[in-house]
Amino acid sequence: MIAVIDSGLSNIGSVLTALRRIGAEAKPTRDPTEVAAAGSLLLPGVGAFGDGMAALRKHGLVEPIRAHAEGGKPVLGICLGMQLLAGESEEFGMHEGLGLIPGRVRRLRPQAGQRVPNIGWCNLQVRTGAQLFADTPADACFYFVHSYVIDCAVEEDAAGTLTFGDDRATVAIERGRIFGAQFHPEKSQDAGLAVLDAFRRIGEALQ
C-alpha cells in the first residue's frame, strides 16, 4: 500500500486519481503511525519550503518519514515534496529539510527571456539506469510548475536533469529507495503514469 501524505497544503486528489489509474492501492493519511507502517510513501506538495516543513512538524510526520526512508522502504517526493527531502533550502531564508538527500534547494537561474516559475512541458536528460524512468521513452515530456530545484551534494543522486538556459537543474533524484520528481507525474499523462507505476512496482517487489 502506498501512503499518500496529506499535510493539508497539497491537492492530493489528482495524485490519488493517477494512482488508481495504474491500479495502485493508495491511502491518504497524516497519521504518524500509518506513515511509519506503510509499505511505500508518497510525499506530494505545493507552496513554499518553510510552510511545507512546518506542516510536517505540526502533524508529527518528520521523524516517521525519516524512519521510513532510513528503514529502506521506498519514498517518492513530488514537486515541493521532492525538495523537502533535501538537507536545506534557501527559499525565503534558510530552512532545514528532512535531510534524506544531501544537498540544498535553490532558485532557478533564468537567462534573458526566461521566466520563473518555470511552467509547462519539458524534456529531461535521464541518467542511464534510472529506475523511475525504466518505461518512459527518451523523448518523454513532463509537466512542471516550479521556481526552485535541488543541487545534490552527491552527483550520482541526480536521476534526471533539465536544461534551463545555462542552468542544468536536477529535477529527478534517486538515492537507494528514495526518489523525487520535481515535475508532476500525476499531470504528465502516460509518461507520468509510467513513472508512478515504476515506483509502485519497486514497493511491491519488497513485499
XYZ file of N, CA and C in Angstrom:
621
model
N 0.844 -1.190 0.000
C 0.000 0.000 0.000
C 0.883 1.246 0.000
N 0.483 2.213 -0.806
C 1.204 3.485 -0.843
C 0.451 4.480 0.044
N 1.112 4.969 1.065
C 0.539 6.014 1.904
C 0.857 7.363 1.273
N -0.175 8.144 0.993
C -0.003 9.466 0.390
C -0.167 10.497 1.499
N 0.900 11.196 1.802
C 0.870 12.125 2.930
C 0.009 13.332 2.596
N -0.985 13.547 3.444
C -1.895 14.679 3.304
C -1.537 15.694 4.396
N -0.630 16.594 4.055
C -0.162 17.569 5.046
C -1.094 18.756 5.163
N -2.113 18.806 4.316
C -3.042 19.927 4.341
C -2.649 21.046 3.403
N -1.461 20.948 2.789
C -1.002 22.002 1.881
C -1.103 21.586 0.420
N -1.463 20.329 0.177
C -1.443 19.830 -1.190
C -2.839 19.418 -1.634
N -3.085 19.566 -2.920
C -4.273 18.982 -3.519
C -3.900 17.577 -3.968
N -4.225 16.595 -3.131
C -3.759 15.244 -3.411
C -4.754 14.468 -4.271
N -5.874 15.103 -4.637
C -6.885 14.399 -5.425
C -6.336 13.876 -6.742
N -5.566 14.696 -7.461
C -5.038 14.263 -8.751
C -4.005 13.149 -8.574
N -3.263 13.174 -7.473
C -2.295 12.105 -7.210
C -3.025 10.789 -6.964
N -4.079 10.833 -6.141
C -4.835 9.615 -5.855
C -5.503 9.079 -7.119
N -6.012 9.991 -7.955
C -6.640 9.557 -9.209
C -5.627 8.856 -10.109
N -4.425 9.414 -10.210
C -3.389 8.799 -11.049
C -2.999 7.433 -10.501
N -2.891 7.303 -9.190
C -2.530 6.011 -8.602
C -3.626 4.979 -8.851
N -4.880 5.407 -8.801
C -5.975 4.474 -9.105
C -5.904 4.019 -10.554
N -5.516 4.913 -11.454
C -5.452 4.555 -12.875
C -4.422 3.464 -13.139
N -3.356 3.401 -12.344
C -2.351 2.358 -12.563
C -2.616 1.140 -11.683
N -3.737 1.158 -10.964
C -4.100 0.002 -10.148
C -3.382 -0.085 -8.828
N -2.821 1.023 -8.357
C -2.098 1.007 -7.084
C -3.072 1.135 -5.917
N -2.788 0.437 -4.840
C -3.541 0.606 -3.603
C -2.937 1.787 -2.855
N -3.742 2.805 -2.618
C -3.208 4.021 -2.008
C -4.191 4.572 -0.988
N -3.649 5.243 0.017
C -4.487 5.807 1.071
C -3.909 7.136 1.537
N -4.711 8.198 1.550
C -4.212 9.463 2.104
C -4.162 9.385 3.623
N -3.145 9.969 4.199
C -3.021 9.921 5.654
C -2.132 11.044 6.158
N -2.370 11.448 7.392
C -1.447 12.308 8.130
C -1.209 11.701 9.518
N -1.505 10.407 9.640
C -1.328 9.682 10.890
C 0.108 9.165 10.955
N 0.906 9.603 11.929
C 2.304 9.162 12.001
C 2.459 7.651 12.079
N 1.534 6.976 12.739
C 1.629 5.520 12.850
C 1.442 4.860 11.493
N 0.483 5.355 10.710
C 0.254 4.798 9.375
C 1.426 5.096 8.446
N 2.006 6.276 8.598
C 3.166 6.636 7.773
C 4.329 5.703 8.063
N 4.563 5.439 9.333
C 5.678 4.572 9.704
C 5.466 3.145 9.226
N 4.198 2.708 9.175
C 3.909 1.311 8.838
C 3.711 1.073 7.350
N 3.583 2.118 6.559
C 3.261 1.982 5.141
C 4.367 1.239 4.388
N 3.963 0.501 3.343
C 4.954 -0.168 2.520
C 5.755 0.827 1.698
N 5.055 1.806 1.109
C 5.694 2.876 0.341
C 5.056 4.191 0.743
N 5.807 5.257 0.538
C 5.359 6.575 0.972
C 5.465 7.554 -0.188
N 4.401 8.299 -0.417
C 4.433 9.334 -1.446
C 4.176 10.669 -0.775
N 5.095 11.604 -0.996
C 5.028 12.926 -0.361
C 4.809 13.989 -1.433
N 3.555 14.376 -1.686
C 3.313 15.458 -2.646
C 3.486 16.811 -1.938
N 3.374 17.878 -2.696
C 3.482 19.177 -2.044
C 3.458 20.319 -3.028
N 2.849 21.404 -2.615
C 2.898 22.661 -3.356
C 3.135 23.771 -2.349
N 3.690 24.886 -2.828
C 3.892 26.026 -1.954
C 5.345 26.208 -1.575
N 5.564 26.894 -0.466
C 6.910 27.259 -0.045
C 7.506 26.198 0.880
N 8.829 26.090 0.823
C 9.552 25.063 1.585
C 9.284 25.189 3.087
N 9.404 26.391 3.617
C 9.221 26.572 5.062
C 7.834 26.156 5.517
N 6.825 26.489 4.740
C 5.454 26.099 5.079
C 5.291 24.582 5.022
N 5.942 23.962 4.034
C 5.847 22.512 3.899
C 6.445 21.783 5.092
N 7.626 22.223 5.532
C 8.237 21.592 6.705
C 7.427 21.869 7.962
N 6.875 23.083 8.062
C 6.058 23.417 9.242
C 4.830 22.506 9.323
N 4.229 22.208 8.158
C 3.059 21.327 8.151
C 3.441 19.913 8.576
N 4.599 19.425 8.126
C 5.035 18.087 8.541
C 5.304 18.054 10.045
N 5.902 19.112 10.573
C 6.158 19.157 12.028
C 4.851 19.225 12.798
N 3.911 20.020 12.326
C 2.618 20.185 13.003
C 1.929 18.847 13.199
N 2.040 17.969 12.194
C 1.350 16.675 12.262
C 2.264 15.548 12.772
N 3.445 15.924 13.238
C 4.345 14.909 13.798
C 4.853 13.905 12.786
N 5.107 14.365 11.562
C 5.443 13.453 10.471
C 6.933 13.423 10.118
N 7.711 14.354 10.652
C 9.119 14.431 10.239
C 9.865 13.150 10.598
N 9.794 12.745 11.847
C 10.551 11.557 12.263
C 9.999 10.274 11.641
N 8.657 10.090 11.539
C 8.170 8.886 10.849
C 8.626 8.794 9.389
N 8.680 9.923 8.682
C 9.153 9.891 7.293
C 10.634 9.509 7.257
N 11.420 10.128 8.132
C 12.849 9.782 8.174
C 13.044 8.309 8.512
N 12.288 7.802 9.489
C 12.433 6.404 9.889
C 12.038 5.464 8.750
N 10.980 5.829 8.038
C 10.528 5.020 6.896
C 11.644 4.912 5.856
N 12.230 6.047 5.496
C 13.288 6.048 4.478
C 14.543 5.348 4.980
N 14.909 5.607 6.214
C 16.137 5.005 6.751
C 15.972 3.496 6.956
N 14.702 3.046 6.987
C 14.444 1.617 7.062
C 14.497 0.926 5.713
N 14.804 1.679 4.671
C 14.963 1.088 3.345
C 13.676 0.947 2.570
N 12.587 1.558 3.062
C 11.317 1.475 2.338
C 11.208 2.643 1.358
N 10.513 2.444 0.219
C 10.501 3.468 -0.838
C 9.756 4.744 -0.443
N 10.325 5.852 -0.837
C 9.726 7.179 -0.658
C 9.819 7.913 -1.988
N 8.732 8.540 -2.393
C 8.740 9.387 -3.590
C 8.198 10.764 -3.228
N 9.020 11.783 -3.405
C 8.583 13.162 -3.218
C 8.259 13.779 -4.564
N 7.149 14.504 -4.625
C 6.722 15.158 -5.859
C 6.696 16.665 -5.650
N 7.322 17.403 -6.585
C 7.358 18.864 -6.584
C 7.947 19.355 -5.259
N 7.193 20.115 -4.470
C 7.729 20.547 -3.174
C 8.120 19.342 -2.327
N 7.383 18.245 -2.472
C 7.713 17.045 -1.713
C 9.117 16.544 -2.007
N 9.572 16.655 -3.246
C 10.954 16.296 -3.573
C 11.929 17.255 -2.888
N 11.622 18.535 -2.913
C 12.525 19.495 -2.287
C 12.644 19.266 -0.788
N 11.537 18.859 -0.149
C 11.563 18.641 1.297
C 12.496 17.504 1.688
N 12.842 16.618 0.733
C 13.762 15.523 1.024
C 15.190 16.024 1.240
N 15.494 17.222 0.780
C 16.856 17.758 0.833
C 17.237 18.167 2.264
N 18.524 18.465 2.419
C 19.002 18.883 3.731
C 18.564 20.267 4.118
N 18.476 21.167 3.122
C 18.114 22.544 3.452
C 17.635 23.267 2.197
N 17.009 24.418 2.444
C 16.519 25.241 1.334
C 16.802 26.706 1.625
N 17.068 27.445 0.557
C 17.299 28.879 0.682
C 16.068 29.689 0.263
N 14.900 29.023 0.160
C 13.683 29.735 -0.247
C 13.162 30.594 0.910
N 13.150 31.897 0.730
C 12.701 32.851 1.765
C 13.456 32.636 3.074
N 14.797 32.611 2.999
C 15.631 32.345 4.166
C 16.018 30.879 4.220
N 16.875 30.549 5.168
C 17.345 29.169 5.254
C 16.398 28.328 6.109
N 16.098 27.132 5.612
C 15.205 26.208 6.309
C 15.807 24.806 6.277
N 15.664 24.094 7.370
C 16.120 22.707 7.433
C 15.072 21.789 6.820
N 15.532 20.841 5.986
C 14.618 19.854 5.397
C 14.697 18.514 6.100
N 14.186 17.486 5.429
C 14.176 16.153 6.015
C 15.575 15.540 6.062
N 16.471 16.024 5.223
C 17.850 15.546 5.263
C 18.058 14.162 4.686
N 17.172 13.714 3.828
C 17.308 12.385 3.231
C 18.148 12.419 1.960
N 18.256 13.577 1.345
C 19.094 13.770 0.162
C 20.091 14.882 0.480
N 21.378 14.590 0.548
C 22.350 15.658 0.798
C 22.291 16.702 -0.314
N 22.082 17.934 0.072
C 22.023 18.982 -0.938
C 21.170 20.144 -0.468
N 21.130 21.171 -1.308
C 20.412 22.412 -0.982
C 19.438 22.760 -2.094
N 18.275 23.235 -1.701
C 17.282 23.721 -2.649
C 17.580 25.190 -2.938
N 17.669 25.516 -4.217
C 17.968 26.908 -4.610
C 17.077 27.302 -5.785
N 16.999 28.614 -6.009
C 16.132 29.153 -7.044
C 16.710 28.872 -8.440
N 15.837 28.638 -9.401
C 16.259 28.532 -10.795
C 16.975 29.807 -11.225
N 17.894 29.655 -12.164
C 18.654 30.811 -12.644
C 18.237 31.116 -14.076
N 17.281 32.020 -14.265
C 16.790 32.299 -15.615
C 17.780 33.130 -16.423
N 17.778 32.879 -17.721
C 18.518 33.712 -18.654
C 17.541 34.711 -19.280
N 18.070 35.599 -20.099
C 17.222 36.603 -20.738
C 16.101 35.921 -21.510
N 14.884 36.385 -21.287
C 13.738 35.839 -21.988
C 13.077 34.676 -21.282
N 13.657 34.191 -20.208
C 13.071 33.078 -19.467
C 12.340 33.594 -18.226
N 11.312 32.867 -17.855
C 10.515 33.278 -16.710
C 10.593 32.228 -15.608
N 10.560 32.719 -14.397
C 10.427 31.873 -13.214
C 9.191 32.365 -12.467
N 8.235 31.457 -12.164
C 8.342 29.997 -12.219
C 8.363 29.443 -13.636
N 9.006 28.285 -13.753
C 9.012 27.529 -14.988
C 7.725 26.703 -15.030
N 6.841 27.048 -15.950
C 5.547 26.373 -16.054
C 5.413 25.806 -17.466
N 5.155 24.504 -17.538
C 4.915 23.899 -18.845
C 5.568 22.540 -18.987
N 5.609 22.067 -20.236
C 6.108 20.727 -20.546
C 7.575 20.798 -20.932
N 8.378 19.907 -20.363
C 9.820 19.918 -20.607
C 10.336 18.491 -20.774
N 11.372 18.372 -21.607
C 12.119 17.111 -21.719
C 13.166 17.055 -20.613
N 13.542 15.838 -20.260
C 14.597 15.632 -19.273
C 15.785 14.944 -19.921
N 16.936 15.092 -19.304
C 18.078 14.244 -19.592
C 18.133 13.232 -18.442
N 17.816 11.981 -18.763
C 17.668 10.941 -17.738
C 18.951 10.138 -17.607
N 19.355 9.898 -16.374
C 20.544 9.098 -16.100
C 20.299 7.644 -16.518
N 21.277 7.049 -17.179
C 21.156 5.641 -17.581
C 20.904 4.765 -16.356
N 19.870 3.922 -16.471
C 19.560 3.005 -15.383
C 18.645 3.561 -14.323
N 18.182 4.788 -14.496
C 17.278 5.391 -13.503
C 15.990 4.568 -13.427
N 15.661 4.085 -12.231
C 14.549 3.141 -12.076
C 13.195 3.772 -12.397
N 13.009 5.029 -12.015
C 11.705 5.663 -12.236
C 11.373 5.815 -13.715
N 12.396 5.831 -14.564
C 12.178 6.097 -15.984
C 12.388 4.848 -16.841
N 12.278 3.682 -16.202
C 12.553 2.430 -16.913
C 11.618 2.228 -18.099
N 10.391 2.758 -17.996
C 9.400 2.511 -19.048
C 8.947 3.788 -19.748
N 9.733 4.839 -19.667
C 9.374 6.075 -20.371
C 10.275 6.244 -21.586
N 9.722 6.715 -22.706
C 10.569 6.921 -23.891
C 11.571 8.053 -23.673
N 12.634 8.021 -24.449
C 13.711 9.004 -24.274
C 13.230 10.425 -24.508
N 12.207 10.590 -25.351
C 11.732 11.941 -25.668
C 10.488 12.332 -24.854
N 10.239 11.632 -23.769
C 9.050 11.922 -22.953
C 9.122 13.327 -22.372
N 7.964 13.978 -22.308
C 7.858 15.304 -21.701
C 7.067 15.195 -20.395
N 7.403 16.064 -19.453
C 6.737 16.073 -18.156
C 6.308 17.500 -17.827
N 5.268 17.596 -16.989
C 4.683 18.908 -16.687
C 5.279 19.490 -15.397
N 5.759 20.724 -15.512
C 6.432 21.404 -14.406
C 5.682 22.677 -13.986
N 5.710 22.933 -12.691
C 5.356 24.246 -12.129
C 6.295 24.447 -10.947
N 7.377 25.205 -11.150
C 8.344 25.336 -10.050
C 9.262 26.539 -10.260
N 9.796 26.985 -9.131
C 10.780 28.063 -9.145
C 12.109 27.625 -8.545
N 12.106 26.480 -7.849
C 13.293 26.017 -7.117
C 13.638 24.586 -7.543
N 14.905 24.229 -7.355
C 15.400 22.885 -7.658
C 16.425 22.503 -6.597
N 16.772 21.212 -6.582
C 17.782 20.719 -5.648
C 19.150 20.684 -6.326
N 20.162 21.210 -5.644
C 21.549 20.952 -6.008
C 22.019 19.791 -5.149
N 22.144 18.605 -5.744
C 22.552 17.424 -4.985
C 24.038 17.520 -4.630
N 24.358 17.207 -3.387
C 25.763 17.183 -2.971
C 26.482 15.981 -3.568
N 25.721 14.921 -3.875
C 26.283 13.716 -4.484
C 25.732 13.625 -5.905
N 26.593 13.795 -6.878
C 26.140 13.890 -8.263
C 25.332 12.674 -8.701
N 25.693 11.506 -8.188
C 25.013 10.268 -8.585
C 23.552 10.239 -8.128
N 23.165 11.101 -7.205
C 21.769 11.144 -6.749
C 20.852 11.773 -7.799
N 21.423 12.488 -8.755
C 20.617 13.136 -9.793
C 20.223 12.105 -10.851
N 18.927 11.805 -10.946
C 18.442 10.820 -11.916
C 17.941 11.471 -13.191
N 17.636 12.765 -13.120
C 17.158 13.480 -14.288
C 17.456 14.965 -14.152
N 17.854 15.573 -15.273
C 18.162 16.995 -15.247
C 17.393 17.724 -16.341
N 17.265 19.013 -16.134
C 16.544 19.890 -17.055
C 17.470 21.024 -17.451
N 17.570 21.286 -18.747
C 18.359 22.420 -19.203
C 17.472 23.656 -19.207
N 17.857 24.658 -18.403
C 17.075 25.884 -18.264
C 18.029 27.048 -18.501
N 18.109 27.497 -19.755
C 19.131 28.480 -20.111
C 20.497 27.844 -19.957
N 21.352 28.496 -19.175
C 22.669 27.931 -18.889
C 22.644 27.042 -17.652
N 21.478 26.914 -17.066
C 21.337 26.170 -15.819
C 21.035 24.709 -16.131
N 21.771 23.791 -15.513
C 21.476 22.350 -15.603
C 20.911 21.942 -14.259
N 19.596 21.883 -14.202
C 18.903 21.730 -12.930
C 18.510 20.275 -12.698
N 18.742 19.793 -11.493
C 18.314 18.445 -11.122
C 16.818 18.456 -10.855
N 16.089 17.618 -11.580
C 14.628 17.596 -11.437
C 14.101 16.184 -11.170
N 14.995 15.226 -10.986
C 14.596 13.895 -10.534
C 15.772 13.318 -9.761
N 15.463 12.612 -8.684
C 16.524 12.073 -7.840
C 16.251 10.606 -7.520
N 17.330 9.873 -7.337
C 17.264 8.504 -6.839
C 18.472 8.287 -5.939
N 18.217 7.916 -4.727
C 19.285 7.581 -3.761
C 18.804 6.360 -2.996
N 19.273 5.189 -3.378
C 18.712 3.962 -2.814
C 17.246 3.855 -3.194
N 16.378 3.797 -2.185
C 14.936 3.741 -2.452
C 14.257 5.085 -2.161
N 15.039 6.146 -2.160
C 14.498 7.496 -2.005
C 14.466 8.141 -3.390
N 13.269 8.552 -3.808
C 13.070 9.072 -5.157
C 12.420 10.456 -5.094
N 12.639 11.227 -6.142
C 11.999 12.530 -6.223
C 11.738 12.928 -7.656
N 10.628 13.638 -7.840
C 10.269 14.169 -9.157
C 9.856 15.631 -8.968
N 10.645 16.544 -9.541
C 10.267 17.954 -9.469
C 9.038 18.234 -10.328
N 8.877 17.462 -11.395
C 7.679 17.587 -12.241
C 6.496 16.910 -11.558
N 5.344 17.047 -12.171
C 4.120 16.429 -11.631
C 3.785 15.186 -12.458
N 4.154 13.998 -12.008
C 3.816 12.793 -12.778
C 2.307 12.606 -12.906
N 1.575 13.051 -11.890
C 0.111 12.865 -11.923
C -0.547 13.737 -12.984
N 0.176 14.721 -13.526
C -0.363 15.597 -14.565
C 0.391 15.440 -15.882
N 1.253 14.431 -15.971
C 2.126 14.269 -17.135
C 1.691 13.130 -18.041
N 0.398 12.851 -18.050
C -0.206 11.883 -18.964
C 0.512 10.530 -18.878
N 0.685 9.843 -20.019
C 1.192 8.474 -19.989
C 2.602 8.376 -19.399
N 3.454 9.343 -19.720
C 4.821 9.291 -19.194
C 4.821 9.407 -17.672
N 3.964 10.265 -17.140
C 3.875 10.404 -15.694
C 3.322 9.156 -15.029
N 2.313 8.551 -15.653
C 1.765 7.310 -15.098
C 2.818 6.204 -15.097
N 3.676 6.190 -16.121
C 4.747 5.185 -16.163
C 5.724 5.379 -15.004
N 5.993 6.632 -14.650
C 6.872 6.908 -13.510
C 6.223 6.421 -12.211
N 4.945 6.729 -12.018
C 4.253 6.272 -10.807
C 4.179 4.748 -10.768
N 3.982 4.123 -11.915
C 3.900 2.667 -11.943
C 5.256 2.040 -11.612
N 6.324 2.669 -12.057
C 7.654 2.166 -11.703
C 7.846 2.228 -10.194
N 7.395 3.325 -9.588
C 7.502 3.443 -8.122
C 6.638 2.382 -7.439
N 5.434 2.154 -7.954
C 4.566 1.121 -7.375
C 5.247 -0.247 -7.400
N 5.856 -0.576 -8.517
C 6.488 -1.889 -8.647
C 7.686 -2.039 -7.708
N 8.428 -0.961 -7.510
C 9.577 -1.017 -6.588
C 9.090 -1.390 -5.188
N 7.979 -0.781 -4.756
C 7.437 -1.098 -3.435
C 6.896 -2.508 -3.356
N 6.175 -2.919 -4.382
C 5.559 -4.252 -4.357
C 6.619 -5.356 -4.403
N 7.748 -5.083 -5.028
C 8.809 -6.093 -5.100
C 9.413 -6.395 -3.735
N 9.213 -5.495 -2.783
C 9.772 -5.676 -1.443
C 8.833 -6.433 -0.518
N 7.600 -6.645 -0.964
C 6.600 -7.269 -0.085
C 6.689 -8.795 -0.156
